[in-house]
PDB file of C-alpha atoms in Angstrom:
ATOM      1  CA  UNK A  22     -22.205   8.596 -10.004  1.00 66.00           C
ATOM      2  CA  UNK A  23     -20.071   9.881  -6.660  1.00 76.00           C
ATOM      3  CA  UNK A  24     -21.846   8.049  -3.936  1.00 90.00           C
ATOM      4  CA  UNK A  25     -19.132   9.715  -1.886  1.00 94.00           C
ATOM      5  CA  UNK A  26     -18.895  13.385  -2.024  1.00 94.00           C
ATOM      6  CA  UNK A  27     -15.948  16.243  -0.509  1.00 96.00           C
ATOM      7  CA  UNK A  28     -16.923  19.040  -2.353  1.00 92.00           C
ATOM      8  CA  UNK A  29     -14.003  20.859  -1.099  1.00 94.00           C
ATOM      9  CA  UNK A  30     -10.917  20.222  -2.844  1.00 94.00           C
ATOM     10  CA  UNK A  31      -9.179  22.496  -0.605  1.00 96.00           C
ATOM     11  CA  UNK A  32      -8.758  24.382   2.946  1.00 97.00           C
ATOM     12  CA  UNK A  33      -6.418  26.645   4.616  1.00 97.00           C
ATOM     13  CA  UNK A  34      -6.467  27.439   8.528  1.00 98.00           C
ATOM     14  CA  UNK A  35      -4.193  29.216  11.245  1.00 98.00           C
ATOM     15  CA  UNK A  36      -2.342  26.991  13.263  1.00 97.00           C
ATOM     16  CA  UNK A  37      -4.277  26.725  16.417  1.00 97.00           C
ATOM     17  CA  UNK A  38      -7.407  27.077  14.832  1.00 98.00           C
ATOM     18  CA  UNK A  39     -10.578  24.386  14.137  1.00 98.00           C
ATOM     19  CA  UNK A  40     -10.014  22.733  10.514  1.00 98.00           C
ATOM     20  CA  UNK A  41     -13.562  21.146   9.491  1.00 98.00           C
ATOM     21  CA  UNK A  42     -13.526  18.704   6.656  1.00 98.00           C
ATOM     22  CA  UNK A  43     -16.782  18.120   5.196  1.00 98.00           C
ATOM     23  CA  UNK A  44     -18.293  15.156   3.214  1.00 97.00           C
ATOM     24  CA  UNK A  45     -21.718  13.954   1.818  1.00 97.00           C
ATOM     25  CA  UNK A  46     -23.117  10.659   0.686  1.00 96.00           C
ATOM     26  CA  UNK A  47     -25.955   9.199  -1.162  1.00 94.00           C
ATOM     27  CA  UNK A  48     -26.118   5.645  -0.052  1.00 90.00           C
ATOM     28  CA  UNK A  49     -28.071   4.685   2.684  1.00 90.00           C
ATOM     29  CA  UNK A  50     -27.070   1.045   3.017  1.00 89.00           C
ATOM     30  CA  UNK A  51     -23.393   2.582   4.225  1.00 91.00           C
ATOM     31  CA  UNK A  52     -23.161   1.718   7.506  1.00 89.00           C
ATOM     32  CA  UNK A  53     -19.709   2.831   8.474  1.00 92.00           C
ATOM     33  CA  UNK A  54     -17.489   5.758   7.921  1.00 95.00           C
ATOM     34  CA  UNK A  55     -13.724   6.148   7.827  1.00 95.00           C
ATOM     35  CA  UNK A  56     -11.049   9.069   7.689  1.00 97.00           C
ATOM     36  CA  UNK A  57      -8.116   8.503   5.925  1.00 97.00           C
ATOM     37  CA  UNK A  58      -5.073  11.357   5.366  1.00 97.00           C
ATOM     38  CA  UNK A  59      -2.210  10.842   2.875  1.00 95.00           C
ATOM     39  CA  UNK A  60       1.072  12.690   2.882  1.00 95.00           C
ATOM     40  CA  UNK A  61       2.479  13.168  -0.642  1.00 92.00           C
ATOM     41  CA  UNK A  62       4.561  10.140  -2.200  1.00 89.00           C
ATOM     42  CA  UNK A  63       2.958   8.221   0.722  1.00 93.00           C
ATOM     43  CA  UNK A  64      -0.251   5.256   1.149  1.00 95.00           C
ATOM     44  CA  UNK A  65      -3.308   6.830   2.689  1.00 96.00           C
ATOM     45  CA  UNK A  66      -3.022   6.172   6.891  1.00 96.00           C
ATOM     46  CA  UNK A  67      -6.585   4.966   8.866  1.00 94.00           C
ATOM     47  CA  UNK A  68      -7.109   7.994  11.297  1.00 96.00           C
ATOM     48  CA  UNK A  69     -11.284   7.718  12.666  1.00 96.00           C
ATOM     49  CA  UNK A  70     -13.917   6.033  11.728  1.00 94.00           C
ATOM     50  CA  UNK A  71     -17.920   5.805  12.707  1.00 95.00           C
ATOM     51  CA  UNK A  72     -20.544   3.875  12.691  1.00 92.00           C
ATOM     52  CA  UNK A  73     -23.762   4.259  11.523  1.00 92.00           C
ATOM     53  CA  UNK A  74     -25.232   3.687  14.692  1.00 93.00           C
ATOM     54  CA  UNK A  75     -23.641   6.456  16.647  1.00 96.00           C
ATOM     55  CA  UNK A  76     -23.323  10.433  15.706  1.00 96.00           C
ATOM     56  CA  UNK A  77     -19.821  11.086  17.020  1.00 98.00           C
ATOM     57  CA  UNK A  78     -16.560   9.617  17.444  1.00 98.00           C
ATOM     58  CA  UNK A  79     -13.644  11.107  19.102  1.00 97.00           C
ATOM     59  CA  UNK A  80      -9.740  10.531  19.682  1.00 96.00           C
ATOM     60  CA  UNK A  81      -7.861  12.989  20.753  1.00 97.00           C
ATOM     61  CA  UNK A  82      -7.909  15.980  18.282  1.00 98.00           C
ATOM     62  CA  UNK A  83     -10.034  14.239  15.673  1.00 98.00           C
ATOM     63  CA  UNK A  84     -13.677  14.088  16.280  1.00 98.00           C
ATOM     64  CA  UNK A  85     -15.731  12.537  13.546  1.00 98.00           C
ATOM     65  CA  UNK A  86     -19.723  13.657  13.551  1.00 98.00           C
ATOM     66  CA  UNK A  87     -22.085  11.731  11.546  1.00 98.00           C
ATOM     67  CA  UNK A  88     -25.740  13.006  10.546  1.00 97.00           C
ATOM     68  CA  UNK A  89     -27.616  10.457   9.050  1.00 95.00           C
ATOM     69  CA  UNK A  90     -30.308  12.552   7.761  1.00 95.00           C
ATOM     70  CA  UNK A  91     -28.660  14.759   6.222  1.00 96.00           C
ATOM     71  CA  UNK A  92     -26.553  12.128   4.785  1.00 96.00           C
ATOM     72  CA  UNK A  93     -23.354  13.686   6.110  1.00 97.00           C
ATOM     73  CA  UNK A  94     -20.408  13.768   8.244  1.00 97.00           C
ATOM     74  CA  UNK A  95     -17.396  15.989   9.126  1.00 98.00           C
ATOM     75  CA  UNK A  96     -14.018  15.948  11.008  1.00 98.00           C
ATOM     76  CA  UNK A  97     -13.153  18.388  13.302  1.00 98.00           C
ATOM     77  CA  UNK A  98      -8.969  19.114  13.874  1.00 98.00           C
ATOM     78  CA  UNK A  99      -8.640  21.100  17.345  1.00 97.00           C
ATOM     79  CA  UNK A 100      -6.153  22.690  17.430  1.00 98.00           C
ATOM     80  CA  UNK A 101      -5.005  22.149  13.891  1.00 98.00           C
ATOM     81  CA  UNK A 102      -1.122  21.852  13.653  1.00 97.00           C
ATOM     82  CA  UNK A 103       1.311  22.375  10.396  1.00 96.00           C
ATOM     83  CA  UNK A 104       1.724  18.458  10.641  1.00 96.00           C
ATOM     84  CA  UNK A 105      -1.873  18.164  10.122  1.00 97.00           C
ATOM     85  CA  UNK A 106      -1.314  19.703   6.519  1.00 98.00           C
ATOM     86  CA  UNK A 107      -2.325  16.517   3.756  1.00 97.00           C
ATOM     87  CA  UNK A 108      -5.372  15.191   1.886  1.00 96.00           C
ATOM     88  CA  UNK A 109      -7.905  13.686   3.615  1.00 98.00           C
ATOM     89  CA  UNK A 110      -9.933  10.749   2.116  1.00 97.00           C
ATOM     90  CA  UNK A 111     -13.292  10.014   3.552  1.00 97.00           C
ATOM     91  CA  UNK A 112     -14.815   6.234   3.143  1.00 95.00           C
ATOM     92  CA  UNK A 113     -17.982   4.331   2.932  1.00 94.00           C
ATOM     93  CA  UNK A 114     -18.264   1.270   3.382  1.00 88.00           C
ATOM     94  CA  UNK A 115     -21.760  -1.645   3.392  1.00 77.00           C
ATOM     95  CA  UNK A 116     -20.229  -3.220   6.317  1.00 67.00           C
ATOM     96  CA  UNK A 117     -17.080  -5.546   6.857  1.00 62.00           C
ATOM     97  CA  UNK A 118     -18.138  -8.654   4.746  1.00 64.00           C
ATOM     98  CA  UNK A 119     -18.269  -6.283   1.450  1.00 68.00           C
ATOM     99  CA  UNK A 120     -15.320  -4.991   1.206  1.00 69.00           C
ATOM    100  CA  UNK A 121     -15.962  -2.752  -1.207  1.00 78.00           C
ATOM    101  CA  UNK A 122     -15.179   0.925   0.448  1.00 87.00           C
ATOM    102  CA  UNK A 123     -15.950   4.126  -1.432  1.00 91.00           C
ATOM    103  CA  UNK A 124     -13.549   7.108  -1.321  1.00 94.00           C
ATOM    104  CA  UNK A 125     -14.582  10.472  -1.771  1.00 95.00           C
ATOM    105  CA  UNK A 126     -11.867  12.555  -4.051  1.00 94.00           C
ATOM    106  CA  UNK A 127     -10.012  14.520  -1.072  1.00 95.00           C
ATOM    107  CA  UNK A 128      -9.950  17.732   0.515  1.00 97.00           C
ATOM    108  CA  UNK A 129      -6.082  19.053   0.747  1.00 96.00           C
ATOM    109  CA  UNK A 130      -5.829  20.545   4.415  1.00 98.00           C
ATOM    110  CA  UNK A 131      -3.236  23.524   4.502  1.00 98.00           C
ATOM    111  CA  UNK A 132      -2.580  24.057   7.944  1.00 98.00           C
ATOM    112  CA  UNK A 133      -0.287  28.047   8.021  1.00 96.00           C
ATOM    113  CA  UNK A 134       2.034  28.399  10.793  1.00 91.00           C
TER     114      UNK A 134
ATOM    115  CA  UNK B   3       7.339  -5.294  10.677  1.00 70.00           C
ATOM    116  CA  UNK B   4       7.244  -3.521   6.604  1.00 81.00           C
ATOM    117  CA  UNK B   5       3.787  -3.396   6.975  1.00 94.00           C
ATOM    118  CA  UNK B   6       2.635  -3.453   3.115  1.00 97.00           C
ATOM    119  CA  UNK B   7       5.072  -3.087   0.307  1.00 97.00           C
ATOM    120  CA  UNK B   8       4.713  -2.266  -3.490  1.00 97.00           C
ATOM    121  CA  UNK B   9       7.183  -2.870  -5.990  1.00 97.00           C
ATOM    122  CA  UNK B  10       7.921  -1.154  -8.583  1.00 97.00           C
ATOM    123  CA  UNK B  11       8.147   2.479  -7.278  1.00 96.00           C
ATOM    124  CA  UNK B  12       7.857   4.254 -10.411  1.00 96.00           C
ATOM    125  CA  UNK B  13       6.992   2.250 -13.860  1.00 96.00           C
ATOM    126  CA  UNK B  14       7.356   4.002 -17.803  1.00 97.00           C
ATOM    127  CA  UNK B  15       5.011   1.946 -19.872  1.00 97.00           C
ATOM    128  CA  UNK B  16       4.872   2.086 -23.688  1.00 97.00           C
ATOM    129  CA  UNK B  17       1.026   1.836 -24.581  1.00 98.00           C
ATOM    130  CA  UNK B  18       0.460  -2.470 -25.495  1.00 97.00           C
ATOM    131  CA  UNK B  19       3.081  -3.583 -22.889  1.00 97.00           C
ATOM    132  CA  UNK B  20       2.701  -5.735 -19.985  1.00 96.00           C
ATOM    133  CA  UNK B  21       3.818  -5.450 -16.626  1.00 96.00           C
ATOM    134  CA  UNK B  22       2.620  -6.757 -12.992  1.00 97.00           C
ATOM    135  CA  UNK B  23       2.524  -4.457  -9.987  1.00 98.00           C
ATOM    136  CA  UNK B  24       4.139  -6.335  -6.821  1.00 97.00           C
ATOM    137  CA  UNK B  25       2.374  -6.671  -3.028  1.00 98.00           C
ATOM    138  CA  UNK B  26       3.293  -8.089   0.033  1.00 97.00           C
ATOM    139  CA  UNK B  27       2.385  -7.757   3.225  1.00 97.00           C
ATOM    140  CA  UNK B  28       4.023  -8.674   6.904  1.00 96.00           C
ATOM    141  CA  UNK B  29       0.695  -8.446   8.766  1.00 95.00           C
ATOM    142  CA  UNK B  30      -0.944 -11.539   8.446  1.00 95.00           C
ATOM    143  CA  UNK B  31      -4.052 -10.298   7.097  1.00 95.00           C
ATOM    144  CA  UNK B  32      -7.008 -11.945   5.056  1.00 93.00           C
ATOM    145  CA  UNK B  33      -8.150  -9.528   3.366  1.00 92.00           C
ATOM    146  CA  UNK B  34      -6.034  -7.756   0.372  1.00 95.00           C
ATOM    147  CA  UNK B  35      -6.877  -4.244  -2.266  1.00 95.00           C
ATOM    148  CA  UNK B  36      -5.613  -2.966  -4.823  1.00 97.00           C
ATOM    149  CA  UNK B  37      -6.771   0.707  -5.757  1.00 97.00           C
ATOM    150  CA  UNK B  38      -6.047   3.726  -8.672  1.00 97.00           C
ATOM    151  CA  UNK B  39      -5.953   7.521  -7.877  1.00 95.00           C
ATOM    152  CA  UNK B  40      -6.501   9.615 -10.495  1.00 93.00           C
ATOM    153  CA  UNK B  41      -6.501  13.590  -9.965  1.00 85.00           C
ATOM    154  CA  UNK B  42     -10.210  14.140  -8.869  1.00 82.00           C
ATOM    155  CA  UNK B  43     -11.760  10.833  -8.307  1.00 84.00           C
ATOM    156  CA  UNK B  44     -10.446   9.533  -5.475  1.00 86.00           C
ATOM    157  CA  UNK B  45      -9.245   6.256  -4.771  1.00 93.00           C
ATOM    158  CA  UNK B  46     -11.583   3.775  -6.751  1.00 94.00           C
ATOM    159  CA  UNK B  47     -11.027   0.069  -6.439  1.00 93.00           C
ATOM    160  CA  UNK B  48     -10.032  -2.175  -8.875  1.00 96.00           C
ATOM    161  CA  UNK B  49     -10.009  -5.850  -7.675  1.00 96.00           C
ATOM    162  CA  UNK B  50      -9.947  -7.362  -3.785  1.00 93.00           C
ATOM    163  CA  UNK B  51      -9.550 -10.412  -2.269  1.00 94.00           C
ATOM    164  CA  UNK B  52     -11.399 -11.332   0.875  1.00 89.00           C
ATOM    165  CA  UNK B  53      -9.509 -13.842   1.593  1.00 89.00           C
ATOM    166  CA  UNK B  54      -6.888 -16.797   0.091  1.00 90.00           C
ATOM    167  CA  UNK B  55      -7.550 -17.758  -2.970  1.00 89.00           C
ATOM    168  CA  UNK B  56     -10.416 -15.683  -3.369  1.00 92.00           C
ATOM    169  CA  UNK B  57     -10.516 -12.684  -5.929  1.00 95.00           C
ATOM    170  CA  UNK B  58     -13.440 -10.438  -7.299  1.00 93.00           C
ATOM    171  CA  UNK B  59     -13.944  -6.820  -8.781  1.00 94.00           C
ATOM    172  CA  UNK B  60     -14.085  -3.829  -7.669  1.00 91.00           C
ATOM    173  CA  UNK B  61     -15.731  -0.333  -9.273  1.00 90.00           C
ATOM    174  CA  UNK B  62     -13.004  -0.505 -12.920  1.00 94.00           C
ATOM    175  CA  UNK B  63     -11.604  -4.001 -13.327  1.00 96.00           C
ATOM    176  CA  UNK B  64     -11.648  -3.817 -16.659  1.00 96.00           C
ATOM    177  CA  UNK B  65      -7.558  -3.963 -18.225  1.00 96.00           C
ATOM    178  CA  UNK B  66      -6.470  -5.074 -15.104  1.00 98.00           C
ATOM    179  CA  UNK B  67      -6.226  -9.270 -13.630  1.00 97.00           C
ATOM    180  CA  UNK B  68      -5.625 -10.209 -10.267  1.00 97.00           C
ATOM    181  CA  UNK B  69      -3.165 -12.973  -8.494  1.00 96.00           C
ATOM    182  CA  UNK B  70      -4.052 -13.988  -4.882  1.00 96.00           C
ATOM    183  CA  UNK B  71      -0.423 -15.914  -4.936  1.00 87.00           C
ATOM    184  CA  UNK B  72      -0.545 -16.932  -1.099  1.00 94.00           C
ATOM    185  CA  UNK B  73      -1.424 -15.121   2.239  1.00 95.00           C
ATOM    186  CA  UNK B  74       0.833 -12.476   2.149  1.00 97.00           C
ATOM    187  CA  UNK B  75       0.994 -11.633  -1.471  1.00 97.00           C
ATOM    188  CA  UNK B  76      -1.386  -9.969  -4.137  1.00 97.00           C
ATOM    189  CA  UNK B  77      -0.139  -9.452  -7.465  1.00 97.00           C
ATOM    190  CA  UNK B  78      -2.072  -6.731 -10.139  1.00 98.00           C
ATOM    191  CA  UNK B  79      -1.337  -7.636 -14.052  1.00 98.00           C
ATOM    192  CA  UNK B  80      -1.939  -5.290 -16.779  1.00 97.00           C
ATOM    193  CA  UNK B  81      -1.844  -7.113 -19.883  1.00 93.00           C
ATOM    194  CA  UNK B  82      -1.948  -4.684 -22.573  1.00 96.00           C
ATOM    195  CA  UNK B  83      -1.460  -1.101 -20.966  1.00 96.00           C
ATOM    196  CA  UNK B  84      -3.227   1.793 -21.843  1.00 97.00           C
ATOM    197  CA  UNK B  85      -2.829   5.731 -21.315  1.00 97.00           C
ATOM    198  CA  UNK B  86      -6.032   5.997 -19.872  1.00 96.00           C
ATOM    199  CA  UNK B  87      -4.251   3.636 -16.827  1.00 97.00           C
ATOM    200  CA  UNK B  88      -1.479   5.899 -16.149  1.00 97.00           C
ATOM    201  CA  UNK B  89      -2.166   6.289 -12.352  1.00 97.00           C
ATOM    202  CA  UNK B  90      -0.783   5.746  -8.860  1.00 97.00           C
ATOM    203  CA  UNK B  91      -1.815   2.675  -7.759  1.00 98.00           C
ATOM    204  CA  UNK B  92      -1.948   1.518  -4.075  1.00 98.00           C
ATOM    205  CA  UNK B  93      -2.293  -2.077  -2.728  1.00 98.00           C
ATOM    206  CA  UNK B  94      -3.580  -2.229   0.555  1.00 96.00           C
ATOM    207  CA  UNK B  95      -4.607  -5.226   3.513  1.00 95.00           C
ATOM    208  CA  UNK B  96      -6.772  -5.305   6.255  1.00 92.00           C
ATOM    209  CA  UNK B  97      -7.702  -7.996   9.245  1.00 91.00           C
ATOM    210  CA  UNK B  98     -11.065  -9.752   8.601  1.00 83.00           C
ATOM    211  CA  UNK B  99     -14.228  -8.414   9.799  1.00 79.00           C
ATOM    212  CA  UNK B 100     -12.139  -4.803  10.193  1.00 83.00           C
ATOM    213  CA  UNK B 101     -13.227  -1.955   8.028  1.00 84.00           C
ATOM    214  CA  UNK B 102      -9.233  -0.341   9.223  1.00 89.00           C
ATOM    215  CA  UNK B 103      -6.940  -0.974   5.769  1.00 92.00           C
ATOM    216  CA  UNK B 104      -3.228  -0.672   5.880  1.00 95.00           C
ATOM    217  CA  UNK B 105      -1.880   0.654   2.333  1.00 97.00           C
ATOM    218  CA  UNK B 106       1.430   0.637   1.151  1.00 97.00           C
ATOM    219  CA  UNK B 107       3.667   3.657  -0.471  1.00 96.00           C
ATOM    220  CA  UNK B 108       2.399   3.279  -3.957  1.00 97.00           C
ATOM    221  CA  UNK B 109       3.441   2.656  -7.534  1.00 97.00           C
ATOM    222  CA  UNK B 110       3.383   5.302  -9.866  1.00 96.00           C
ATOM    223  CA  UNK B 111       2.679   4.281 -13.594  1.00 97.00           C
ATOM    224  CA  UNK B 112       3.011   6.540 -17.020  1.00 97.00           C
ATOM    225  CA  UNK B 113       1.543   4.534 -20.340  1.00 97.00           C
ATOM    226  CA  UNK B 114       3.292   6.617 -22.959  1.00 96.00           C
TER     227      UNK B 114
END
């Protein structure tokens, strides 16, 4: 059973443009969301995170939105740029003293110059 | 400041060998991961340990052992290998009470 859910394996947007990653959950006792992106041959890197008790997050071109009844959140790329192009993870986690995080499977970004 | 390393790079298994997967990290943190990713699942845990001397399972433990050998280093053990674990795995550390984890470059790991 995915708890964690990108149902997108893949996305391609104009440099510039807004890239929106999507992904779902079915958990309710996650409290806190996180963003990863991974360059091939490389570790996933920590790039936003949320918790449960807010509905945004933002830092610089990443903004993270979280929608708790819908069991859903999203990040937003503005403007995407060709460096942007990787996989990005999204997390779950129960809250720091579990330390068991769930990934979703990955949505590759293509970002075309 | 490495940040967290893995060694081997690249491992060719024959199925029924034995190997351990090498961690360390520079960062002084409690907290330490190991994870498999597998084309279309994601990265699913394996074992963790939340803090020194302290080791428990994750999602698929099963095949795999765990050594929490000090702070800085967390060792993963595959005693009899299997196709079904040909993966990339990643090891990966994080500061207590952070949800932020820091993973290293990966291993990469054919059983043949």
């Amino acid at each position: 059973d995915q708890q964690v859910k990108q149902n997108s394996p893949s996305l391609s947007v104009q440099e510039g443009r807004i890239s929106i990653l999507n992904c779902d959950y079915t958990n309710s006792m996650f409290d806190y969301f996180l963003w990863y992106k991974k360059y091939p041959a490389e570790g996933p890197t920590f790039l936003i995170s949320i918790s449960s008790i807010k509905d945004k997050n933002e830092d610089g071109r990443f903004t993270v939105f979280l929608n708790k009844s819908a069991k859903h959140l999203s990040l937003h790329i503005v403007p995407s740029q060709p460096g942007d192009s990787a996989v990005y993870f999204c997390a779950a986690s129960r809250g720091p003293g579990t330390y068991k995080y769930i990934f979703g499977t990955g949505t590759r970004l293509k970002v075309l110059a | 400041n490495a940040g967290v390393t893995q060694t081997p790079k690249f491992q060719v298994l024959k199925t029924g060998q034995s190997m351990t997967l090498q961690c360390a990290q520079d960062m002084n943190h409690n907290s330490m991961y190991w994870y498999r990713q597998d084309p279309g699942m994601g990265l699913r845990l394996i074992y963790y340990s939340a803090s020194e001397g302290t080791t428990d399972k994750g999602e698929v433990p099963n095949g795999y052992n765990v050594s929490r050998l000090n702070k800085r280093e967390f060792s993963l053990r595959l005693e009899s290998a299997a196709p079904s674990q040909t993966s990339v795995y990643f090891c990966a550390s994080s500061r207590q009470g952070s949800y932020e984890q820091y993973f290293g470059p990966g291993t990469r790991l054919t059983v043949t």
